[in-house]
Amino acid sequence: MKKYILIGVLATAMVSCSDDFLKEEMVSVITQDYLATEQGLDQLIVSTYNAERVRYGYREGIYMFETGHDCTINSGVGDINKYSTSQWSATGNMATYTNEFMGFQSKQQSGFNINCFPIIDNCNKAVTAIRTGAALGKYASDPAYAAARLSEVLFNRAYMFYSMGTVLGDIPMSEISITALPSNKYYPRVPAADMYKMLISDLRYAVEKLPESYSDAEFGRITKYTAAHFLSKLYLQRAQGADYGTTAYGRNADGTIDTSNPNSYLGLLYKGKGTADLDSCVYYSSMVINSGKYKLESNYADIFDCKVADWSNEGSKEILLPGLFGNGTDNYRYGVRICCMMIGNYVNTLWGIPNYTWEYGTKPNFFILNSDRGFDVFTDKVNDSRYQGSFRLEYKTALMGGKTNSPAPDLDYYGYKDAKNTTYKWTADQATYFNSNIKPSYDRASWAGRSAVAGERKMGTGDLAVAFLENTRETAIDVEFADAQPFVLFARWMKKGSDYYYRPQIVTTSDNYSFVNSSGKSVNFYGLENSVLTGVPATTKYDDPNRNAYNDVYGTRDVPVFRFSESYLIRAEAYGRKGDFTNALKDINTVRARAAFKVGDTRAQVLATLYPGHENLSANAQKYPYTVDKASDISVTAASWDGSSDASKAEDYPATATTTLQRFVHFMCNEYAREFNQELGPYYEQVHHAGVQAERIQWYNQMGSSSSSHSASWSTAANNVVGATGQTGTNKGSFANTFTFKPFPKTQFLDLLTDENGAPLTEEAKKAYQNNGY
């Protein structure tokens, strides 16, 4: 009797780009033999492209790659932020998310087997069919076709192994597909050196066999240069961990890991040594850079700028590899749900946005935003357009256009004297202060020079509703100044008299407000232990104006997985590690030249008029519409990592970075944070594989750090601390270095494993399998 299996062929009817190769009919129950036919194998290979979608569909991807570094905070999940053992354990939520990501106990719904292991199994089925000669049709008659399709599968399998290895270190690996229940559950961990040897070999084959490009009808397929980019990344990461392959770091002579060694969190980063890994990295990244197939967008924000009924940004020549989504009903199990995961609160009738709008973000879910460090890493917010291009720094008043399930551009909000206007009203003190101190230079067109009148509405058509100012304690603004703005201005630091307030919480009385109470004090705060959904900027990189409904968590847009700018940064680090800072700087500054504001660009009003550094702009650049009249120069020199110059001090390197090379590595991490902020992978992978994840959390991440040696940016207490919560100026976490790797789940994974003979693992064997610290 023939065995039957379920496979995750994609039944998506994509319209967001020309993703025609993903248009497949759902086949729910099929024979194993079908997968050897040309049609069946084509569909099976298409199903392996779920590899690029795993991180963005639901919570597991975001918890794997946006928790455990210094630039992120999870709103309302204090124990995860603090790395408490209740969350960071083999039985806590982090283990649950890890299990979901692995897919060891597969999620299966509507024909979709998703997450890493099921996708790997589909890859193995395709590899076996092609390599054994069982594949029929064109696979048998056209060797070049078979080799190209095999290369796609090898890439997708490599990406899944790589993703799990980044999260867990040494992982169980299989190159054989499962067609029946196994006789045992013996899945030993494979040393990362063996894994990287296999992945590099597979990707070198893929680079040789894949085409340079495809027709528009096959948009999104993996090309020669996509594989070369990934290969260069693997070579760099192998070089990054090359010093950790000794017993001091828990690497045994046979390559296995001794998890009883507390330094094994570094030993797990050892991936072997090639004879010329850095040279190979330069070679393959140069192959991508010199191909002529890709280019950096002139405007950073354009990469992510999706408009109503317009997905043209998805065709950017900067995107080396997209995660393909669309607006079909079979759009992965969850669709692309990252659109709801990094969104702040912006709906409030009192500031003129009474409901979610299509052009702004959707209803938040999972609540992961930047920590203070995620903003502070932008050392020149006024001139580096990546800051404005990454975050919603201000909202205009707006009404939802169209219908609740029919996307349309936002509509203008009511006039400030319209009876339907329900925004905040001016108090007498605010009106007086505004008219005397702010109005003379306030030239926003929608404002039309009007005076503030006590009792009248603050905001109307086209006015700013909310803006965010990520300043420092040294540049704190007066509460009186903030209150008198013609929009709600959330600032990280405000002051009143001798009191300094960290992210003071707004105090509303009827339809008036202030950032202090009736006693003139701020008694609460946003951020840190409190919800970070209000009072801080949210990323705009996943805003989706074509989602299924105005407040829906299901999106429609593709997500960039690999971007061309990373090819430059990969090569730059390889050059730097070789001691060639001249060539490293050329690549770094190529990326930064694109990042700089250029003549004709437009800065956000709050950036051009309020952020520290705006005073250095020309007078015209500080006037509406805040057009850039002089190109910014944010190029860097080797002084940025010399340890003594102002440029180096501005990078705020950890105290542990005492050599030029160590500071250079941290500079590259900072540059990744600026370039790929909240892009769910590149930054996490960089700090992780570079071996600096733990020290960066200890130095920068106040909520996670267990160290008293930390960045000066949070070394001073505020006057609105509540008990032990708020900006105390002290570390608040319990991060252990071993949390560099996440735990293997106990009940969903370890307790199910057996030895070679099928006997359940002993508790001692489970402990030896588990990563140190769990």
mmCIF file of C-alpha atoms in Angstrom, residues 13 120 230 250 267 320 350 353 380 420 440 453 538 559 606 715:
data_model
loop_
_atom_site.group_PDB
_atom_site.id
_atom_site.type_symbol
_atom_site.label_atom_id
_atom_site.label_comp_id
_atom_site.label_asym_id
_atom_site.label_seq_id
_atom_site.Cartn_x
_atom_site.Cartn_y
_atom_site.Cartn_z
ATOM 1 C CA ALA A 13 -2.892 34.004 -5.860
ATOM 2 C CA ILE A 120 13.737 20.804 5.436
ATOM 3 C CA PHE A 230 24.440 33.974 1.339
ATOM 4 C CA GLY A 250 33.651 23.666 25.213
ATOM 5 C CA GLY A 267 32.200 27.410 21.532
ATOM 6 C CA LEU A 320 18.404 40.322 -3.428
ATOM 7 C CA LEU A 350 -7.957 63.683 21.231
ATOM 8 C CA ILE A 353 -6.712 60.189 14.546
ATOM 9 C CA ASP A 380 23.414 61.659 13.733
ATOM 10 C CA LYS A 420 -16.772 67.314 14.624
ATOM 11 C CA PRO A 440 6.608 83.491 15.504
ATOM 12 C CA VAL A 453 -6.952 80.563 21.725
ATOM 13 C CA ALA A 538 7.462 52.594 15.745
ATOM 14 C CA VAL A 559 9.457 41.367 2.966
ATOM 15 C CA VAL A 606 10.183 67.417 14.265
ATOM 16 C CA SER A 715 23.380 56.036 34.127
#
